[in-house]
CSV table of C-alpha atoms in Angstrom, one decimal:
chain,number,residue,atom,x,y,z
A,1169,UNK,CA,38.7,30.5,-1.3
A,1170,UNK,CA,34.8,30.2,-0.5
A,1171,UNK,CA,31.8,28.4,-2.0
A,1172,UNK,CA,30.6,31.9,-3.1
A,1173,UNK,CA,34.3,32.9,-4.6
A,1174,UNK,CA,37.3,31.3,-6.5
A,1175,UNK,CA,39.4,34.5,-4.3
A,1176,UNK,CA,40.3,35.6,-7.7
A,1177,UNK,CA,38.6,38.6,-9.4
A,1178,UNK,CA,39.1,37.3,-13.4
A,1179,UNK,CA,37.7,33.5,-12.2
A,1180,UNK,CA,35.5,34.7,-10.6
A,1181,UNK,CA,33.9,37.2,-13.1
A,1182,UNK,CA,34.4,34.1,-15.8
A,1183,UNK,CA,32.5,32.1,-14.1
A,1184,UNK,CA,29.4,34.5,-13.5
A,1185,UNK,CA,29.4,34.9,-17.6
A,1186,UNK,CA,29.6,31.0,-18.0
A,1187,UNK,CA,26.3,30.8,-15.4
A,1188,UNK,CA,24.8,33.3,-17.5
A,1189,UNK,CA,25.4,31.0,-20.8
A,1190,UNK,CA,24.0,28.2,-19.0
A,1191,UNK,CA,20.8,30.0,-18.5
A,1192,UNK,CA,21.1,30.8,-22.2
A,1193,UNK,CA,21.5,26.9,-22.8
A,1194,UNK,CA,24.8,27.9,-24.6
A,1195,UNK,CA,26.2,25.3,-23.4
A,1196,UNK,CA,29.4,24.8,-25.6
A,1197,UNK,CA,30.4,28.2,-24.6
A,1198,UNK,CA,29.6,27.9,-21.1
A,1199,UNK,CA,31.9,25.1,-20.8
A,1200,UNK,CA,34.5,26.7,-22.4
A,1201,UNK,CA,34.6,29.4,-19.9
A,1202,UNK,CA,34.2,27.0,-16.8
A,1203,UNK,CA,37.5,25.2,-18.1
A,1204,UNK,CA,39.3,28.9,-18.4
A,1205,UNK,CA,38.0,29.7,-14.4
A,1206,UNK,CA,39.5,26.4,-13.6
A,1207,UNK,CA,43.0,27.4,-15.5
A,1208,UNK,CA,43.1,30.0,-12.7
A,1209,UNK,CA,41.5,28.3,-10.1
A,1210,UNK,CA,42.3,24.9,-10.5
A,1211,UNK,CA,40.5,23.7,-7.2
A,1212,UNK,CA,37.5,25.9,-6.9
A,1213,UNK,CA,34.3,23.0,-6.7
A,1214,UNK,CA,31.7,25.2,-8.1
A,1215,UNK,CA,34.1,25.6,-11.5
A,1216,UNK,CA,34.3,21.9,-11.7
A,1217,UNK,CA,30.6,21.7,-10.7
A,1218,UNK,CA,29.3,24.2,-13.2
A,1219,UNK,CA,31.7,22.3,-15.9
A,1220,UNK,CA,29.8,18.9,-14.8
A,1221,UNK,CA,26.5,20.7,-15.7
A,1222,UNK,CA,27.4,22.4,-19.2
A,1223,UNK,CA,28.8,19.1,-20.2
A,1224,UNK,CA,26.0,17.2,-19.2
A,1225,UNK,CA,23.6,19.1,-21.1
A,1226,UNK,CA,25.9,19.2,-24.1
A,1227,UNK,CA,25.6,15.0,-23.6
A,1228,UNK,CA,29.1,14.5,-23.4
A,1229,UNK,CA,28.3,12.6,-20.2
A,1230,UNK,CA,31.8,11.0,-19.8
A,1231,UNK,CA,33.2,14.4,-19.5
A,1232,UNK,CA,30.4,15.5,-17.1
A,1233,UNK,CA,31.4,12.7,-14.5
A,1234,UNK,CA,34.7,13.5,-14.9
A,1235,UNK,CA,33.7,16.9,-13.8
A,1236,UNK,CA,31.2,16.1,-11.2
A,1237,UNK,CA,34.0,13.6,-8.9
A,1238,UNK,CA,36.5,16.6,-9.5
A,1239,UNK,CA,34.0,18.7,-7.6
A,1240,UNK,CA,32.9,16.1,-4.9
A,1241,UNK,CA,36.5,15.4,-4.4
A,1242,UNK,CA,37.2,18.9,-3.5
A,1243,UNK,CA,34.3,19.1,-1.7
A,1244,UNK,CA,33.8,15.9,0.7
A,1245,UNK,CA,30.6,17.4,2.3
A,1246,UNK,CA,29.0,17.6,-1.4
A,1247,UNK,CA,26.7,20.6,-0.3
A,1248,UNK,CA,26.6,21.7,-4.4
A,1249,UNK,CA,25.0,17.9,-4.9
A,1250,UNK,CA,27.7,16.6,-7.2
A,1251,UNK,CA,26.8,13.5,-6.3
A,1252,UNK,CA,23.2,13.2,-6.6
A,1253,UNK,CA,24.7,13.9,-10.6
A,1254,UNK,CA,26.3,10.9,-10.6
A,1255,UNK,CA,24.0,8.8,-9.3
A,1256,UNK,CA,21.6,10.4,-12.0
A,1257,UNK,CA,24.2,9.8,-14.8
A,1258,UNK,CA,25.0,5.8,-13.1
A,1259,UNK,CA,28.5,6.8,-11.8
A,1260,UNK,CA,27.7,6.4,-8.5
A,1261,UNK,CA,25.7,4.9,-5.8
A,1262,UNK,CA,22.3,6.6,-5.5
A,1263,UNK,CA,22.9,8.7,-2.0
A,1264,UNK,CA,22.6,12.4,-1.2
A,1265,UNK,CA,24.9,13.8,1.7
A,1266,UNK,CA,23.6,15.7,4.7
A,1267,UNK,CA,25.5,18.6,3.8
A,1268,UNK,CA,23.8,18.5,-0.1
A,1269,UNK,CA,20.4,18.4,1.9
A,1270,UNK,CA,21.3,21.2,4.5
A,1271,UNK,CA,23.0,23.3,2.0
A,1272,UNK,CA,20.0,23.1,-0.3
A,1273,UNK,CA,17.4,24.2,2.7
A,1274,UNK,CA,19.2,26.0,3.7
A,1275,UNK,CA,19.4,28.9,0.4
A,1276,UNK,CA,15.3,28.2,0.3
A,1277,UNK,CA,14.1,28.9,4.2
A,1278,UNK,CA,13.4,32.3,3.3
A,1279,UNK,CA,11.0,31.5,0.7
A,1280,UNK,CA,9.8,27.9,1.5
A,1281,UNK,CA,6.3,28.4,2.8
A,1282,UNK,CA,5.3,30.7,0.1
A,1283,UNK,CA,6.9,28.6,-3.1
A,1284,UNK,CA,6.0,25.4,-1.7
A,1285,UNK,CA,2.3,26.2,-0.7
A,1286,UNK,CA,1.3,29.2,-3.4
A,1287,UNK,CA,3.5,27.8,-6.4
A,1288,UNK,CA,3.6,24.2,-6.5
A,1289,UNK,CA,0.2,23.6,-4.8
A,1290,UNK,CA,1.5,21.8,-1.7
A,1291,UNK,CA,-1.1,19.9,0.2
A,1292,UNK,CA,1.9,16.8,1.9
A,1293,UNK,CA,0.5,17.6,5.5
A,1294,UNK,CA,-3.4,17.7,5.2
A,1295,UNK,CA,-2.5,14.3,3.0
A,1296,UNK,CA,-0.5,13.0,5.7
A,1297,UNK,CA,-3.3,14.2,8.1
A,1298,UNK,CA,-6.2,12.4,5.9
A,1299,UNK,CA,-4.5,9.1,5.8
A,1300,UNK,CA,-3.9,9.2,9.6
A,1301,UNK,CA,-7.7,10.1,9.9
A,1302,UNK,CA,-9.0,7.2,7.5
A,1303,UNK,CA,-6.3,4.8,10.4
A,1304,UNK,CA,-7.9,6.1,13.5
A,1305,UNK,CA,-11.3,5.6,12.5
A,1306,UNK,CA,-10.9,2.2,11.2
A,1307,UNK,CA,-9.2,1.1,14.5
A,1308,UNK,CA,-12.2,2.8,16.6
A,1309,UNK,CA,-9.7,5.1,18.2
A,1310,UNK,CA,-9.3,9.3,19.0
A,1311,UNK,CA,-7.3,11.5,16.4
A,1312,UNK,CA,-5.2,12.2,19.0
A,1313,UNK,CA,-1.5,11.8,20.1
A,1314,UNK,CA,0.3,12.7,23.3
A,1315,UNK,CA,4.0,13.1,21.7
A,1316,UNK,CA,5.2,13.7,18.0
A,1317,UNK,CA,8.1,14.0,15.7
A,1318,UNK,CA,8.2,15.8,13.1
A,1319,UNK,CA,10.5,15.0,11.0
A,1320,UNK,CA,12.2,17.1,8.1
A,1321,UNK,CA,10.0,19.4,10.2
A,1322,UNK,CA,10.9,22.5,7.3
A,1323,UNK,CA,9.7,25.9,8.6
A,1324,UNK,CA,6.7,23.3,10.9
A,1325,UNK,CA,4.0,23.1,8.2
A,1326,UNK,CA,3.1,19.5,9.3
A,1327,UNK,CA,3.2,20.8,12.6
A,1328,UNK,CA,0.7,23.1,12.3
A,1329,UNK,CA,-1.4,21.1,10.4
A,1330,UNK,CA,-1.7,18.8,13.0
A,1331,UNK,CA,-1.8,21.6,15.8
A,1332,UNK,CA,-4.4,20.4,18.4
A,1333,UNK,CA,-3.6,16.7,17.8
A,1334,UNK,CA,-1.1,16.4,19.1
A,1335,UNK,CA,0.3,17.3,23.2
A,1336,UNK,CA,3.8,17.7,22.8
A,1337,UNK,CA,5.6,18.0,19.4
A,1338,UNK,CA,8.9,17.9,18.7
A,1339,UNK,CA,11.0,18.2,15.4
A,1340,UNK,CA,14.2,17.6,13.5
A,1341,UNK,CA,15.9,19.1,10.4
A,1342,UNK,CA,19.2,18.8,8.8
A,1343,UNK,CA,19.0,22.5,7.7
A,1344,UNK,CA,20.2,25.0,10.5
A,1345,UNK,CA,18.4,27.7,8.7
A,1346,UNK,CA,14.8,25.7,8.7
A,1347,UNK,CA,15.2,24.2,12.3
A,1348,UNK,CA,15.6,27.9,13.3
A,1349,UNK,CA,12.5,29.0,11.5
A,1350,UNK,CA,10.8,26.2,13.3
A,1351,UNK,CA,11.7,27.2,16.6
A,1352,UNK,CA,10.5,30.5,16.0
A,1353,UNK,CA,7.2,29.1,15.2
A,1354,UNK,CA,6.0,28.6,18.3
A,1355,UNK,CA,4.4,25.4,17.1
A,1356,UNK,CA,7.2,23.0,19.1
A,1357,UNK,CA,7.8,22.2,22.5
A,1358,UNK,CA,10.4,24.5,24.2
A,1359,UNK,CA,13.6,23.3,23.0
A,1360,UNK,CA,12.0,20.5,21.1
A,1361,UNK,CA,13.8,21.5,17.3
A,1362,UNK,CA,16.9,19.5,17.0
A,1363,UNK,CA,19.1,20.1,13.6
A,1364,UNK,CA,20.5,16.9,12.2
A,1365,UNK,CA,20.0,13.8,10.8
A,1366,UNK,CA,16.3,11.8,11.4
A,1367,UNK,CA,17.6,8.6,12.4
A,1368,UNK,CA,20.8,10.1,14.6
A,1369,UNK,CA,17.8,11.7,15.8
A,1370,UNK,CA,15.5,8.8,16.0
A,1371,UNK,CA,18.3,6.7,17.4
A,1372,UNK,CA,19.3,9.3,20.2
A,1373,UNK,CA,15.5,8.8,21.6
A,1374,UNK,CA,14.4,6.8,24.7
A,1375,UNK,CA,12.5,3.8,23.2
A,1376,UNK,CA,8.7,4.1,23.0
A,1377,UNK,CA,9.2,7.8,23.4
A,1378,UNK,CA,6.5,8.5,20.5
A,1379,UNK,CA,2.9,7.5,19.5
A,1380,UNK,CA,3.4,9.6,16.3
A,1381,UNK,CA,5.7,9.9,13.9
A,1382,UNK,CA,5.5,12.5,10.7
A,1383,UNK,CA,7.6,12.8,7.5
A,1384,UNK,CA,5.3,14.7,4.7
A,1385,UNK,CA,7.8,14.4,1.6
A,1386,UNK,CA,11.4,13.9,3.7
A,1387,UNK,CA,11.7,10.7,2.5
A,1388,UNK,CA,12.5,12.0,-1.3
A,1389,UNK,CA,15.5,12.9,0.1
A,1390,UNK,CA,16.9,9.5,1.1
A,1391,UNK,CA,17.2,5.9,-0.8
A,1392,UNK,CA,17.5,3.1,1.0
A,1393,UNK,CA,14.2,4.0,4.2
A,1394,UNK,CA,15.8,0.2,5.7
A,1395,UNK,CA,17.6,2.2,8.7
A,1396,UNK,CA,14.7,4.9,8.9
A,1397,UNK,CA,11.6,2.5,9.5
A,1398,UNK,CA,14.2,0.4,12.1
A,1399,UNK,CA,15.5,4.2,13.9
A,1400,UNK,CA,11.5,4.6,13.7
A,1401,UNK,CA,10.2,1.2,15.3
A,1402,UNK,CA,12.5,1.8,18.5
A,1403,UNK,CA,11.3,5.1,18.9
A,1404,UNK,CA,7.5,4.3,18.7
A,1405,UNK,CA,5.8,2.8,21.4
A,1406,UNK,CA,4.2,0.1,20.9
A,1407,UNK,CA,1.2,1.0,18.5
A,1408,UNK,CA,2.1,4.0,17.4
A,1409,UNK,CA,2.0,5.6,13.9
A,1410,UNK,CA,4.7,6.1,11.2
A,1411,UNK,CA,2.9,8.3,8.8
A,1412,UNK,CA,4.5,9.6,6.0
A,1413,UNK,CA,4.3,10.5,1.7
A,1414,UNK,CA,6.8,9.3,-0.8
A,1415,UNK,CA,6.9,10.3,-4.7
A,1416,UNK,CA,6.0,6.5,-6.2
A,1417,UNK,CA,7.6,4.5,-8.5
A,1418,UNK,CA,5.9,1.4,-10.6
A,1419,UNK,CA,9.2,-0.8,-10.4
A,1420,UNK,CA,9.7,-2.8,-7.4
A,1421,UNK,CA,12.3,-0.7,-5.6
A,1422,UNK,CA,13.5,2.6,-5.7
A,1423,UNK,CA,15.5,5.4,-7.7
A,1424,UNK,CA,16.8,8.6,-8.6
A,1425,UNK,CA,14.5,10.4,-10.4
A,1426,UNK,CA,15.2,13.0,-13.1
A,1427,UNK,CA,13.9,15.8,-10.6
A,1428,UNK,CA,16.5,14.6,-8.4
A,1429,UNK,CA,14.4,13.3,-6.1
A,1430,UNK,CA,14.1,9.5,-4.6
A,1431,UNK,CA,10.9,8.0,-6.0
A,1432,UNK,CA,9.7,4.4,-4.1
A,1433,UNK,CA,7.4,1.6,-5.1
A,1434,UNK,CA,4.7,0.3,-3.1
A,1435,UNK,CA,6.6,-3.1,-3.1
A,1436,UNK,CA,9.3,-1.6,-1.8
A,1437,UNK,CA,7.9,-0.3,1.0
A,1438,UNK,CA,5.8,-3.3,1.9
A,1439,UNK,CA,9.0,-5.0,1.7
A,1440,UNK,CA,11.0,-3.1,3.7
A,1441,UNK,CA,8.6,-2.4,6.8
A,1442,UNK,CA,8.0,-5.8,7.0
A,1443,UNK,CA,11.8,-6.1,7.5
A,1444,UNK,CA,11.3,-3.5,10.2
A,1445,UNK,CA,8.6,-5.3,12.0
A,1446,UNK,CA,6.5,-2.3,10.8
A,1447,UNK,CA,2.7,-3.4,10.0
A,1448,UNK,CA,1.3,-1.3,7.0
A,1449,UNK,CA,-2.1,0.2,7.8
A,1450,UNK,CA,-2.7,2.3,4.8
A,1451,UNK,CA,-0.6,2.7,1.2
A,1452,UNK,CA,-2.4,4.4,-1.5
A,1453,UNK,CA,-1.7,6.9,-4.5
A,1454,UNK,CA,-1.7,10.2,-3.5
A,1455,UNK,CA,-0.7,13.5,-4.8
A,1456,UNK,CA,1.3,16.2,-2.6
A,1457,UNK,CA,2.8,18.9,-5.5
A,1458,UNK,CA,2.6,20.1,-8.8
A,1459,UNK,CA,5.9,20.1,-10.9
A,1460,UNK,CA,5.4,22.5,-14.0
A,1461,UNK,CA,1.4,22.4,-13.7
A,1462,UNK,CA,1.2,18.8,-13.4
A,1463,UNK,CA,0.8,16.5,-10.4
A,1464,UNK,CA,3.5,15.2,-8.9
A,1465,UNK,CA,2.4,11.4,-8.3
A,1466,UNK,CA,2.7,9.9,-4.8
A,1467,UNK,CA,2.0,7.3,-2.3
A,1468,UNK,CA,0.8,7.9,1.2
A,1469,UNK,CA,1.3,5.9,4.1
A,1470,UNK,CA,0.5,4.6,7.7
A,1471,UNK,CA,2.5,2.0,9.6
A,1472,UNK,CA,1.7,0.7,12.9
A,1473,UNK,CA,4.7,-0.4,15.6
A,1474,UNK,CA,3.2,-4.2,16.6
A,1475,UNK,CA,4.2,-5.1,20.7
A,1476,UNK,CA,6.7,-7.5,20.8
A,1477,UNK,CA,5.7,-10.9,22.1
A,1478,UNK,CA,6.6,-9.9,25.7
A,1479,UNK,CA,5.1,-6.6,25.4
A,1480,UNK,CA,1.8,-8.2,24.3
């Protein structure tokens, strides 16, 4: 049995008329057919998953997480995002797994530049860039760095956006798929793509081994940034950059969004680099996206790693 196949020929061709009923926002009969795939394949995740989604949109939402933990259950690496559903229907802790994140880059390398840039108007790196610009020339000092990470790094859009910037740039992404796109590039140093996590990453450097680090719309794929900013300050030198863009939030923390994507207030962020000894340079609204035509509001930033007392 595979993600792409229950291993049985009936199930399987159930299930492809029950996605086509979901398309059709038939959702009554869509679930009916997800429950007669799972009579044949009672452990098949994308069965339970696809039941999760029919029943959600048909509100009966205890049925839905019912559905949804069946499928993360089977499933322990949760790359069908069962649950980033339950978080969304407040079943679970807010959180999405590497292998959701991986799995979901993964399917899109192919067509990320060209969707991200031509269809939803993507402008996160020259943002990133601007914001990095308005730092420097405030402080007096070159737009210039010796070594970078790029984090999320995608197919190395940021990267190449800040091209001549930067000496040596490096990058990390959870997707095997993008980080192999990105090493293609030709925009990294030689063996300077790593595929994993940012802050196993991050944590895995030398400390002070950057004077830049990038994140143009990573971090609206993780909650809680507490462990990123602290991975982030020991990897900086001290007074280099953190510069990233977040989707904002006018609350006073942070939360799931309906697009299933983390949204952050500006308190939040004060908040929390000042808990990681992270100075905040520049925070202001900024838009990276459109999302059906309209702008996707953000927030970018600029945080600044202060010396120590003995490094001062």
């Amino acid at each position: 049995m595979s993600p792409h196949s229950s291993g049985d020929l009936t199930a399987d061709r159930r299930y492809g008329y029950a996605q086509d009923l979901l398309k059709e926002r038939d959702f009554a009969a869509a679930a009916d057919l997800f429950r007669q795939v799972l009579e044949l394949t009672p452990r098949w995740p994308p069965a339970w998953f696809g039941l999760g989604e029919a029943l959600e949109q048909a509100a009966d939402l205890p049925g839905a997480i019912e559905a949804f933990r069946e499928a993360r259950a089977l499933l322990p690496q949760d790359t069908l995002g069962a649950g980033v559903r339950l978080a969304r229907l407040g079943a679970a802790d807010a959180g999405m797994t590497p292998g959701y994140v991986a799995a979901l880059f993964d399917q899109y390398a192919d067509r990320f530049d060209d969707h991200l840039v031509k269809a939803l108007c993507y402008t996160g790196p020259q943002v990133v860039m601007e914001a990095l610009r308005r730092v420097c020339r405030s402080a007096g000092r070159p737009f210039q760095f010796h070594r970078a990470a790029d984090l999320g790094c995608g197919t190395g859009l940021m990267a190449a956006a800040m091209g001549r910037h930067v000496s040596v740039m490096q990058g990390v992404d959870l997707s095997p798929a993008m980080a192999d796109k990105a090493r293609r590039s030709g925009l990294y140093a030689k063996d300077g793509v790593s595929c994993g996590d940012l802050v196993g990453y991050l944590a895995g450097q030398a400390a002070g081994t950057f004077d830049l680090l990038l994140a143009a719309d990573v971090f609206v794929y993780i909650g809680d940034l507490a462990s990123v900013f602290h991975a982030a300050r020991c990897a900086l030198q001290p007074g280099g950059f953190l510069a990233f863009t977040v989707q904002s939030d006018p609350g006073d923390g942070y939360r799931l969004g309906e697009d299933l994507r983390f949204h952050h207030s500006e308190a939040y962020l004060r908040r929390t680099a000042g808990l990681a000894a992270l100075t905040v340079l520049h925070l202001a609204p900024c838009v990276t996206r459109q999302d059906g035509g309209r702008p996707v509001e953000g927030l970018a930033a600029v945080l600044r790693r202060e010396p120590d007392s003995h490094e001062a």
